[in-house]
Amino acid sequence: MSISAQVPSQSERDFIDGVLAAQSGHPGALLKILQQVQSHNPRNYLPRETLEYIGSRTGVPLARIFSVATFFALFNLKPQGRNSISVCRGTACHTRGSRDLFDKLMIHFGIPEPADGEGEPQAITTTDGNVTLRVVACFGQCALAPVIEINHAILGHVNEHQLQRELDALAAREPRK
Ligand code: FES
């Protein structure tokens, strides 16, 4: 397989080569390689050229790499926001108001309503790269409904006031422009 014209930078390739050497011959190596390479990406995703490079170095067909990267929800094929907010839309959370929380977040971050027939977006990143907003089927914490996750911290029994406090805290941490 040939490497595309847009190869990762030398430092990225060095990092990937190090990961490949460490994982060589380990069972489930591809999963661990993709996890480590994604974590190293400043936008927490796996660019196509990175997947192509991994394929060229390992001999694993690109189609197989893509099938792994698209099967597991933890992998991202698009750049992610600097902050991550996930709203549970499972039944318990829905009946306790997660839709209102989701709508508040959409308005807060200026994300337009989906067009008719498009349905609720599964993941959307604001154009300034500040936040990726996701919906999740269930966090497995239904007793805490409604549940949201902000930057990997699970918050339960969330109401709109608490959500606003979290958004204020998030804004306070953003570097001034
Ligand atoms: S339905 Fe929301 S945590 Fe289970």
PDB file of N, CA, C and O and ligand atoms in Angstrom, residues 88-93 137-142 145 147, ligand 1:
ATOM      1  N   CYS A  88     -26.778  12.064  27.956  1.00  0.00           N
ATOM      2  CA  CYS A  88     -27.446  10.775  27.822  1.00  0.00           C
ATOM      3  C   CYS A  88     -28.863  10.980  27.316  1.00  0.00           C
ATOM      4  O   CYS A  88     -29.595  11.821  27.830  1.00  0.00           O
ATOM      5  N   ARG A  89     -29.224  10.215  26.295  1.00  0.00           N
ATOM      6  CA  ARG A  89     -30.580  10.308  25.748  1.00  0.00           C
ATOM      7  C   ARG A  89     -31.306   8.983  25.934  1.00  0.00           C
ATOM      8  O   ARG A  89     -32.266   8.701  25.216  1.00  0.00           O
ATOM      9  N   GLY A  90     -30.826   8.156  26.871  1.00  0.00           N
ATOM     10  CA  GLY A  90     -31.538   6.923  27.185  1.00  0.00           C
ATOM     11  C   GLY A  90     -32.882   7.225  27.827  1.00  0.00           C
ATOM     12  O   GLY A  90     -33.166   8.372  28.197  1.00  0.00           O
ATOM     13  N   THR A  91     -33.685   6.180  28.001  1.00  0.00           N
ATOM     14  CA  THR A  91     -35.063   6.378  28.458  1.00  0.00           C
ATOM     15  C   THR A  91     -35.124   7.063  29.814  1.00  0.00           C
ATOM     16  O   THR A  91     -35.877   8.025  30.011  1.00  0.00           O
ATOM     17  N   ALA A  92     -34.324   6.589  30.774  1.00  0.00           N
ATOM     18  CA  ALA A  92     -34.387   7.161  32.128  1.00  0.00           C
ATOM     19  C   ALA A  92     -34.013   8.634  32.094  1.00  0.00           C
ATOM     20  O   ALA A  92     -34.664   9.475  32.740  1.00  0.00           O
ATOM     21  N   CYS A  93     -32.984   8.947  31.348  1.00  0.00           N
ATOM     22  CA  CYS A  93     -32.541  10.348  31.276  1.00  0.00           C
ATOM     23  C   CYS A  93     -33.521  11.188  30.468  1.00  0.00           C
ATOM     24  O   CYS A  93     -33.787  12.344  30.806  1.00  0.00           O
ATOM     25  N   ALA A 137     -26.250   6.727  24.284  1.00  0.00           N
ATOM     26  CA  ALA A 137     -27.457   5.909  24.483  1.00  0.00           C
ATOM     27  C   ALA A 137     -27.719   5.645  25.962  1.00  0.00           C
ATOM     28  O   ALA A 137     -28.866   5.650  26.405  1.00  0.00           O
ATOM     29  N   CYS A 138     -26.704   5.402  26.750  1.00  0.00           N
ATOM     30  CA  CYS A 138     -26.870   5.174  28.191  1.00  0.00           C
ATOM     31  C   CYS A 138     -25.486   5.090  28.818  1.00  0.00           C
ATOM     32  O   CYS A 138     -24.611   4.413  28.298  1.00  0.00           O
ATOM     33  N   PHE A 139     -25.292   5.795  29.922  1.00  0.00           N
ATOM     34  CA  PHE A 139     -24.008   5.733  30.630  1.00  0.00           C
ATOM     35  C   PHE A 139     -23.973   4.568  31.617  1.00  0.00           C
ATOM     36  O   PHE A 139     -22.969   4.359  32.285  1.00  0.00           O
ATOM     37  N   GLY A 140     -25.102   3.862  31.750  1.00  0.00           N
ATOM     38  CA  GLY A 140     -25.162   2.811  32.762  1.00  0.00           C
ATOM     39  C   GLY A 140     -25.266   3.378  34.173  1.00  0.00           C
ATOM     40  O   GLY A 140     -24.925   2.722  35.154  1.00  0.00           O
ATOM     41  N   GLN A 141     -25.726   4.608  34.289  1.00  0.00           N
ATOM     42  CA  GLN A 141     -25.865   5.285  35.591  1.00  0.00           C
ATOM     43  C   GLN A 141     -27.297   5.811  35.708  1.00  0.00           C
ATOM     44  O   GLN A 141     -27.514   6.944  36.153  1.00  0.00           O
ATOM     45  N   CYS A 142     -28.256   4.966  35.327  1.00  0.00           N
ATOM     46  CA  CYS A 142     -29.634   5.446  35.178  1.00  0.00           C
ATOM     47  C   CYS A 142     -30.220   5.984  36.486  1.00  0.00           C
ATOM     48  O   CYS A 142     -31.094   6.854  36.454  1.00  0.00           O
ATOM     49  N   ALA A 145     -30.119   9.699  36.703  1.00  0.00           N
ATOM     50  CA  ALA A 145     -30.707  10.459  35.581  1.00  0.00           C
ATOM     51  C   ALA A 145     -31.269  11.813  36.033  1.00  0.00           C
ATOM     52  O   ALA A 145     -31.828  11.890  37.126  1.00  0.00           O
ATOM     53  N   VAL A 147     -28.174  12.280  33.236  1.00  0.00           N
ATOM     54  CA  VAL A 147     -26.720  12.219  33.361  1.00  0.00           C
ATOM     55  C   VAL A 147     -26.068  12.913  32.168  1.00  0.00           C
ATOM     56  O   VAL A 147     -26.496  12.719  31.024  1.00  0.00           O
TER      57      VAL A 147
HETATM   58  S1  FES B   1     -30.542   6.188  30.514  1.00  0.00           S
HETATM   59 FE1  FES B   1     -29.137   7.756  31.041  1.00  0.00          FE
HETATM   60  S2  FES B   1     -27.643   6.739  32.231  1.00  0.00           S
HETATM   61 FE2  FES B   1     -28.979   5.159  31.605  1.00  0.00          FE
END
